[in-house]
Coordinates of C-alpha atoms in Angstrom, one line a residue:
Chain A
X241 CA 57.8 -27.9 -13.7
X242 CA 60.5 -27.6 -11.0
X243 CA 63.2 -27.8 -13.7
X244 CA 61.5 -25.2 -15.8
X245 CA 61.1 -22.9 -12.9
X246 CA 65.0 -23.1 -12.3
X247 CA 65.6 -22.1 -15.9
X248 CA 66.3 -25.5 -17.3
X249 CA 64.0 -25.1 -20.2
X250 CA 65.4 -27.4 -22.9
X251 CA 64.5 -31.0 -22.1
X252 CA 61.6 -30.3 -19.9
X253 CA 60.0 -28.0 -22.3
X254 CA 60.5 -30.3 -25.2
X255 CA 58.8 -33.1 -23.3
X256 CA 55.9 -30.8 -22.5
X257 CA 55.6 -29.7 -26.2
X258 CA 55.6 -33.3 -27.2
X259 CA 52.8 -34.1 -25.0
X260 CA 50.5 -30.9 -25.4
X261 CA 51.8 -29.0 -28.4
X262 CA 49.4 -30.5 -31.0
X263 CA 46.4 -30.1 -28.8
X264 CA 47.2 -26.6 -28.0
X265 CA 47.8 -25.8 -31.7
X266 CA 44.4 -27.2 -32.6
X267 CA 42.7 -25.3 -29.9
X268 CA 44.5 -22.2 -31.3
X269 CA 43.3 -22.8 -34.8
X270 CA 39.7 -23.6 -33.6
X271 CA 39.4 -20.3 -31.7
X272 CA 41.5 -18.0 -33.7
X273 CA 40.8 -19.1 -37.1
X274 CA 44.4 -18.6 -38.2
X275 CA 47.2 -21.0 -38.2
X276 CA 49.8 -18.1 -37.8
X277 CA 48.1 -16.8 -34.8
X278 CA 47.7 -20.3 -33.4
X279 CA 51.5 -20.8 -33.7
X280 CA 52.0 -17.5 -31.9
X281 CA 49.5 -18.6 -29.2
X282 CA 51.5 -21.8 -28.5
X283 CA 54.7 -20.0 -28.3
X284 CA 53.3 -17.4 -25.9
X285 CA 51.8 -20.1 -23.8
X286 CA 55.0 -21.7 -23.2
X287 CA 56.8 -18.4 -22.4
X288 CA 54.1 -17.7 -19.9
X289 CA 54.4 -21.2 -18.5
X290 CA 58.1 -20.5 -17.8
X291 CA 57.3 -17.1 -16.3
X292 CA 54.9 -18.7 -13.8
X293 CA 56.5 -22.1 -13.3
X294 CA 57.6 -21.0 -9.9
X295 CA 54.0 -20.6 -8.8
X296 CA 52.7 -23.8 -10.2
X297 CA 51.1 -26.0 -7.5
X298 CA 50.9 -29.5 -8.4
X299 CA 48.4 -30.2 -5.6
X300 CA 45.9 -27.8 -7.3
X301 CA 46.0 -28.9 -10.9
X302 CA 47.9 -30.9 -13.4
X303 CA 50.4 -29.5 -15.8
X304 CA 48.1 -30.0 -18.7
X305 CA 45.3 -28.2 -17.1
X306 CA 47.6 -25.4 -16.1
X307 CA 48.8 -25.2 -19.7
X308 CA 45.2 -25.0 -21.1
X309 CA 44.3 -22.2 -18.6
X310 CA 47.3 -20.2 -19.9
X311 CA 46.5 -21.0 -23.5
X312 CA 43.0 -19.7 -23.0
X313 CA 44.1 -16.4 -21.6
X314 CA 46.7 -16.1 -24.4
X315 CA 44.0 -16.8 -27.1
X316 CA 41.8 -14.2 -25.5
X317 CA 44.5 -11.5 -25.6
X318 CA 45.3 -12.2 -29.2
X319 CA 41.7 -12.0 -30.1
X320 CA 41.6 -8.5 -28.5
X321 CA 44.4 -7.2 -30.6
X322 CA 42.9 -5.1 -33.5
X323 CA 45.6 -6.4 -35.8
X324 CA 44.5 -10.0 -35.1
X325 CA 41.1 -9.5 -36.6
X326 CA 41.2 -10.3 -40.4
X327 CA 39.2 -8.2 -42.7
X328 CA 36.0 -10.3 -43.3
X329 CA 32.3 -9.7 -43.9
X330 CA 30.0 -9.8 -41.0
X331 CA 28.5 -13.1 -42.4
X332 CA 32.0 -14.7 -42.4
X333 CA 32.8 -13.5 -38.9
X334 CA 31.9 -16.9 -37.3
X335 CA 34.8 -17.2 -34.9
X336 CA 33.7 -19.4 -32.0
X337 CA 33.9 -17.9 -28.5
X338 CA 36.7 -18.8 -26.2
X339 CA 35.6 -21.7 -24.0
X340 CA 34.6 -20.7 -20.5
X341 CA 36.6 -23.7 -18.9
X342 CA 39.5 -25.8 -19.4
X343 CA 37.1 -28.9 -19.5
X344 CA 35.5 -27.4 -22.6
X345 CA 38.9 -27.1 -24.2
X346 CA 39.8 -30.5 -23.2
X347 CA 36.5 -31.9 -24.7
X348 CA 37.2 -30.4 -28.1
X349 CA 40.7 -32.1 -28.4
X350 CA 39.4 -35.4 -26.9
X351 CA 36.6 -35.5 -29.5
X352 CA 39.0 -34.9 -32.3
X353 CA 41.5 -37.5 -31.1
X354 CA 38.7 -40.0 -30.7
X355 CA 37.4 -39.4 -34.2
X356 CA 40.9 -39.8 -35.6
X357 CA 41.0 -43.3 -34.2
X358 CA 38.1 -44.5 -36.6
X359 CA 38.9 -46.4 -39.7
X360 CA 38.6 -44.4 -42.8
X361 CA 35.4 -46.1 -44.0
X362 CA 33.6 -45.4 -40.7
X363 CA 35.0 -41.9 -40.4
X364 CA 33.9 -40.9 -43.9
X365 CA 30.3 -41.7 -43.5
X366 CA 30.1 -40.0 -40.2
X367 CA 31.8 -36.9 -41.6
X368 CA 29.6 -36.8 -44.5
X369 CA 26.4 -37.0 -42.4
X370 CA 27.7 -34.5 -39.7
X371 CA 29.7 -32.0 -41.7
X372 CA 27.9 -32.0 -45.0
X373 CA 24.5 -32.8 -43.7
X374 CA 23.9 -35.6 -46.1
X375 CA 21.4 -38.3 -45.8
X376 CA 22.3 -41.9 -45.8
X377 CA 21.0 -42.2 -49.5
X378 CA 22.9 -39.1 -50.5
X379 CA 26.1 -40.6 -48.8
X380 CA 25.4 -44.0 -50.7
X381 CA 25.2 -42.1 -54.0
X382 CA 28.3 -40.1 -53.2
X383 CA 30.4 -43.1 -52.2
X384 CA 28.8 -45.4 -54.8
X385 CA 27.9 -47.9 -52.1
X386 CA 24.7 -49.8 -51.4
X387 CA 22.4 -48.0 -48.9
X388 CA 22.6 -51.0 -46.5
X389 CA 26.4 -50.8 -46.4
X390 CA 26.2 -47.0 -45.6
X391 CA 23.8 -47.7 -42.7
X392 CA 25.9 -50.5 -41.2
X393 CA 29.1 -48.5 -41.5
X394 CA 27.4 -45.5 -39.8
X395 CA 26.2 -47.8 -37.0
X396 CA 29.6 -49.4 -36.4
X397 CA 31.3 -46.1 -36.8
X398 CA 29.3 -44.6 -34.1
X399 CA 29.8 -47.5 -31.7
X400 CA 33.4 -47.3 -32.2
X401 CA 33.5 -43.5 -31.7
X402 CA 31.5 -43.9 -28.4
X403 CA 34.0 -46.5 -27.3
X404 CA 36.9 -44.1 -28.1
X405 CA 35.3 -41.2 -26.2
X406 CA 34.7 -43.3 -23.1
X407 CA 38.3 -44.6 -23.3
X408 CA 39.5 -40.9 -23.3
X409 CA 37.3 -39.9 -20.4
X410 CA 35.0 -37.7 -22.3
X411 CA 32.4 -36.3 -19.8
X412 CA 29.4 -36.3 -22.1
X413 CA 28.8 -40.0 -22.8
Chain B
X126 CA 19.4 -54.2 -21.2
X127 CA 21.5 -57.0 -23.0
X128 CA 22.8 -55.6 -26.2
X129 CA 21.0 -57.5 -29.1
X130 CA 23.5 -57.4 -31.9
X131 CA 21.1 -59.0 -34.4
X132 CA 18.4 -56.3 -33.7
X133 CA 21.0 -53.7 -34.2
X134 CA 22.1 -55.1 -37.6
X135 CA 18.4 -55.3 -38.5
X136 CA 17.9 -51.7 -37.7
X137 CA 21.1 -49.8 -38.0
X138 CA 19.2 -46.6 -38.8
X139 CA 19.4 -45.7 -35.1
X140 CA 22.9 -44.4 -35.8
X141 CA 21.8 -42.3 -38.7
X142 CA 18.8 -41.0 -36.8
X143 CA 21.0 -39.8 -34.0
X144 CA 23.1 -37.9 -36.6
X145 CA 20.1 -36.6 -38.3
X146 CA 21.0 -38.4 -41.5
X147 CA 17.7 -40.0 -42.3
X148 CA 15.5 -38.4 -44.9
X149 CA 12.1 -37.2 -43.8
X150 CA 10.3 -40.5 -44.6
X151 CA 12.8 -42.8 -43.0
X152 CA 13.0 -40.7 -40.0
X153 CA 9.2 -40.8 -39.5
X154 CA 9.1 -44.6 -39.9
X155 CA 12.0 -45.0 -37.5
X156 CA 10.5 -42.7 -34.9
X157 CA 7.3 -44.8 -35.1
X158 CA 9.4 -48.0 -34.4
X159 CA 11.4 -46.2 -31.6
X160 CA 8.2 -45.5 -29.5
X161 CA 7.7 -49.2 -28.9
X162 CA 11.3 -50.6 -29.1
X163 CA 13.3 -50.5 -26.0
X164 CA 16.3 -51.9 -27.7
X165 CA 16.4 -49.0 -30.1
X166 CA 15.6 -46.5 -27.3
X167 CA 18.6 -47.7 -25.4
X168 CA 20.8 -47.5 -28.5
X169 CA 19.5 -44.0 -29.4
X170 CA 20.2 -42.8 -25.9
X171 CA 23.8 -44.1 -26.3
X172 CA 24.3 -42.5 -29.7
X173 CA 22.7 -39.1 -29.0
X174 CA 25.5 -37.7 -26.9
X175 CA 28.1 -39.1 -29.4
X176 CA 26.3 -37.2 -32.1
X177 CA 26.2 -34.1 -29.9
X178 CA 30.0 -34.3 -29.2
X179 CA 30.9 -33.9 -32.9
X180 CA 30.5 -30.3 -33.4
X181 CA 33.0 -29.9 -30.4
X182 CA 35.8 -31.6 -32.3
X183 CA 39.0 -29.5 -32.7
X184 CA 40.1 -29.0 -36.4
X185 CA 42.5 -31.6 -37.9
X186 CA 45.2 -28.9 -38.3
X187 CA 48.7 -30.2 -37.7
X188 CA 51.3 -27.9 -36.2
X189 CA 54.1 -27.0 -38.6
X190 CA 57.3 -29.1 -38.0
X191 CA 59.3 -26.2 -36.9
X192 CA 56.8 -25.0 -34.2
X193 CA 58.6 -26.9 -31.5
X194 CA 61.9 -25.1 -32.4
X195 CA 60.1 -21.8 -32.3
X196 CA 58.7 -22.5 -28.9
X197 CA 62.0 -23.5 -27.5
X198 CA 63.7 -20.3 -29.0
X199 CA 60.9 -18.1 -27.7
X200 CA 61.3 -19.3 -24.2
X201 CA 65.2 -19.2 -24.4
X202 CA 64.8 -15.6 -25.6
X203 CA 62.7 -14.8 -22.6
X204 CA 65.1 -16.5 -20.3
X205 CA 68.0 -14.5 -21.6
X206 CA 66.1 -11.3 -21.7
X207 CA 65.2 -12.0 -18.0
X208 CA 61.7 -11.1 -18.7
X209 CA 60.3 -13.1 -15.7
X210 CA 57.9 -11.2 -13.5
X211 CA 57.9 -13.2 -10.5
X212 CA 58.1 -11.4 -7.1
X213 CA 61.7 -10.9 -6.1
X214 CA 63.1 -13.2 -3.3
X215 CA 63.3 -11.7 0.1
X216 CA 66.7 -10.4 0.9
X217 CA 68.8 -12.3 3.3
X218 CA 68.5 -10.9 6.9
X219 CA 72.0 -10.2 8.2
X220 CA 72.6 -11.1 11.8
X221 CA 72.7 -8.1 14.2
X222 CA 76.3 -7.2 15.2
X223 CA 77.1 -8.5 18.7
X224 CA 78.1 -5.7 21.2
X225 CA 81.3 -6.5 23.0
X226 CA 80.9 -7.9 26.5
X227 CA 81.5 -5.3 29.1
X228 CA 84.9 -5.5 30.8
X229 CA 86.6 -7.0 27.9
X230 CA 90.2 -5.7 27.3
X231 CA 90.8 -3.3 24.4
X232 CA 93.7 -5.3 23.3
X233 CA 93.2 -7.1 20.0
X234 CA 91.8 -10.5 20.9
X235 CA 92.3 -12.2 17.5
X236 CA 95.7 -12.3 15.7
X237 CA 94.1 -10.5 12.6
X238 CA 92.9 -7.7 14.7
X239 CA 95.8 -5.2 14.6
X240 CA 95.9 -2.7 17.4
X241 CA 96.5 0.8 16.3
X242 CA 99.6 0.9 18.2
X243 CA 101.1 -2.0 16.5
X244 CA 104.4 -0.8 14.7
X245 CA 103.8 -3.2 11.9
X246 CA 100.4 -1.6 11.0
X247 CA 101.8 0.9 8.3
X248 CA 103.7 -2.0 6.6
X249 CA 100.6 -4.2 6.5
X250 CA 98.5 -1.3 5.4
X251 CA 100.8 -0.7 2.4
X252 CA 101.0 -4.4 1.5
X253 CA 97.3 -4.7 1.8
X254 CA 96.8 -1.7 -0.5
X255 CA 99.1 -3.2 -3.0
X256 CA 97.4 -6.6 -2.9
X257 CA 94.0 -4.9 -3.5
X258 CA 95.3 -2.8 -6.4
X259 CA 96.7 -6.0 -8.0
X260 CA 93.5 -7.9 -7.5
X261 CA 91.5 -5.1 -9.2
X262 CA 93.9 -5.0 -12.0
X263 CA 93.8 -8.8 -12.6
X264 CA 90.0 -8.8 -12.2
X265 CA 89.5 -6.1 -14.8
X266 CA 91.9 -7.9 -17.1
X267 CA 90.1 -11.2 -16.6
X268 CA 86.8 -9.5 -17.2
X269 CA 87.9 -8.0 -20.4
X270 CA 89.4 -11.3 -21.5
X271 CA 86.1 -13.1 -20.7
X272 CA 84.0 -10.6 -22.9
X273 CA 81.7 -12.7 -25.1
X274 CA 83.6 -14.1 -28.1
X275 CA 82.5 -13.2 -31.7
X276 CA 81.2 -16.5 -33.0
X277 CA 80.0 -15.3 -36.4
X278 CA 79.6 -12.3 -38.6
X279 CA 77.1 -11.5 -41.4
X280 CA 77.1 -9.3 -44.4
X281 CA 73.6 -9.0 -45.4
X282 CA 72.9 -8.1 -49.1
X283 CA 69.7 -7.0 -50.7
X284 CA 67.7 -9.6 -52.6
X285 CA 66.8 -8.8 -56.2
X286 CA 64.6 -5.8 -56.3
X287 CA 65.3 -4.9 -52.8
X288 CA 67.3 -2.1 -51.2
X289 CA 69.5 -1.6 -48.2
X290 CA 72.2 -3.6 -46.4
X291 CA 73.2 -4.7 -43.1
X292 CA 76.0 -6.3 -41.0
X293 CA 75.8 -8.3 -37.9
X294 CA 78.0 -10.0 -35.4
X295 CA 77.0 -12.9 -33.1
X296 CA 78.6 -13.2 -29.7
X297 CA 78.3 -16.2 -27.8
X298 CA 77.0 -16.1 -24.3
X299 CA 76.3 -18.6 -21.5
X300 CA 72.7 -19.3 -23.1
X301 CA 72.9 -18.4 -26.6
X302 CA 74.0 -15.6 -28.9
X303 CA 73.8 -11.8 -28.7
X304 CA 73.3 -10.4 -32.1
X305 CA 74.3 -6.9 -32.9
X306 CA 72.8 -5.8 -36.3
X307 CA 73.4 -2.5 -38.1
X308 CA 71.0 -1.8 -40.8
X309 CA 71.2 0.9 -43.5
X310 CA 68.6 2.2 -46.1
X311 CA 66.1 -0.5 -45.6
X312 CA 62.7 0.1 -47.3
X313 CA 60.4 2.6 -45.7
X314 CA 57.8 0.7 -43.6
X315 CA 54.1 1.1 -43.8
X316 CA 51.4 1.2 -41.1
X317 CA 51.6 -2.0 -39.0
X318 CA 54.7 -3.2 -40.6
X319 CA 58.2 -4.1 -39.1
X320 CA 61.3 -6.0 -40.1
X321 CA 62.0 -9.3 -38.7
X322 CA 65.2 -11.3 -38.4
X323 CA 65.2 -15.0 -39.3
X324 CA 67.8 -17.9 -39.0
X325 CA 67.3 -20.4 -41.9
X326 CA 68.2 -24.1 -41.7
X327 CA 69.8 -26.1 -44.5
X328 CA 66.5 -27.5 -45.6
X329 CA 64.7 -24.2 -45.8
X330 CA 62.8 -23.6 -49.1
X331 CA 59.5 -22.5 -50.5
X332 CA 56.8 -24.9 -49.2
X333 CA 59.1 -26.2 -46.6
X334 CA 60.1 -23.6 -44.1
X335 CA 62.9 -24.3 -41.6
X336 CA 63.2 -21.0 -39.7
X337 CA 63.7 -19.6 -36.3
X338 CA 62.6 -16.0 -35.6
X339 CA 65.5 -13.9 -34.2
X340 CA 63.6 -10.7 -33.3
X341 CA 62.0 -7.7 -34.7
X342 CA 62.7 -3.9 -35.3
X343 CA 60.9 -1.0 -36.8
X344 CA 63.5 1.3 -38.2
X345 CA 65.2 1.4 -41.7
X346 CA 68.4 2.6 -40.3
X347 CA 70.0 1.8 -36.9
X348 CA 71.8 -0.6 -34.7
X349 CA 69.7 -3.3 -32.9
X350 CA 70.5 -5.8 -30.3
X351 CA 68.7 -9.2 -30.5
X352 CA 69.2 -12.5 -28.7
X353 CA 68.8 -16.0 -30.1
X354 CA 69.3 -19.6 -28.8
X355 CA 69.3 -20.9 -32.5
X356 CA 72.3 -23.1 -33.2
X357 CA 74.1 -20.9 -35.7
X358 CA 76.2 -23.7 -37.1
X359 CA 73.0 -25.3 -38.4
X360 CA 70.9 -22.2 -39.0
X361 CA 73.6 -20.4 -41.0
X362 CA 71.6 -18.1 -43.1
X363 CA 70.3 -14.8 -41.7
X364 CA 67.3 -13.2 -43.4
X365 CA 65.6 -9.8 -42.8
X366 CA 62.0 -9.9 -44.0
X367 CA 59.3 -7.1 -44.1
X368 CA 56.3 -8.4 -42.1
X369 CA 52.8 -7.2 -41.2
X370 CA 51.6 -7.3 -37.5
X371 CA 49.1 -10.1 -36.7
X372 CA 50.8 -12.8 -38.8
X373 CA 52.5 -15.6 -36.8
X374 CA 55.1 -16.9 -39.4
X375 CA 57.4 -15.6 -42.1
X376 CA 55.1 -14.3 -44.7
X377 CA 56.8 -11.2 -45.9
X378 CA 59.2 -10.7 -48.6
X379 CA 62.9 -11.2 -47.9
X380 CA 64.8 -7.9 -48.1
X381 CA 68.4 -9.0 -47.1
X382 CA 70.1 -12.3 -46.7
X383 CA 73.6 -13.4 -45.7
X384 CA 75.5 -16.5 -44.5
X385 CA 77.3 -16.7 -41.2
X386 CA 81.0 -16.3 -41.6
X387 CA 83.0 -17.9 -38.7
X388 CA 85.8 -15.6 -37.6
X389 CA 87.9 -18.5 -36.6
X390 CA 87.5 -20.1 -40.0
X391 CA 90.7 -19.7 -42.0
X392 CA 89.1 -20.7 -45.3

């Protein structure tokens, strides 16, 4: 941050992007419902980071937290712009609210990263149950698997997911 | 409680129950069992927050490969434009002039302090004036010689079905390039539309964008100054597109395109 504050933006910014860029982009997509606006949010977040780097106090927060605070503010500004709101019906206007805290932002990316560590077999049965609301029997029919196999995969997948969440410091388990 | 793996394998329904993935009959049966089984109660207590976390998961979207370049270019643009809004540093305090001590002789006390009665004073004054004039002349000459070098020029031609033209020069600066673009007879813009300048890399193609945004303008005729940190030796092609406000990447049609011509290239 000290280097960025002095105007040395190449290497230090690339390092920060490497560490936080993907999480910021996913946060942007989640809360702006548009990949183009998420890209814009990420760019503006780093520009504002440069602008305020001189005021960053490492004793008060980590760089990651600071970035997420800025990202949250940028996302809120983008959502306020009339040109950012796509034309859609009232029923489709299901854009989630901006999280109230950085912890909530971090939770969402932690959960996604934890889920991404699951093997495909475990991830698939959990995804079908959670995202598509299928019962175990429906999942067994969809994947052409014995019901017992689906139950066992779901059980072990949930155990693996719990372990991955604990490993990443997720507050909710 | 000690985890009983055998019991868990016999009753893996606890995971599906936590996810709400048991059908009505199975759920009722399992809940009956749950009332009296501490093993399953403990396991259910562990799985419940895991199931509750799933709706929080951020989407699986991956950032486009060129987003890092765009981020770096955006920050460099801001650096060059000097658009920082930090409070200005406090000006240095100059030391107060020291009053001469009383009783000190009026005679010059340092060899460079010429007394007004010194007969050499007119000569020194003339030489000094000549030196200052020479210094100013040399300084101006050096300043003009050090003006930004033209690194590349562009002759932008309309794409099929498009109208207009533009020329541009890129001058190297300490932190990138200053682009002077002159556009003529570009299409008339609609509400919320603007023109955007892009630098395209060698692998840029439909479905695989390799682009850096170079700035925007909203007039069909005129001269515009923009800044870029893009490596023009790599991102050789300049494109002008017609864009709509609210979009974050190149989505509009390409109006003009041209390749950088290096003024030092003899070919």
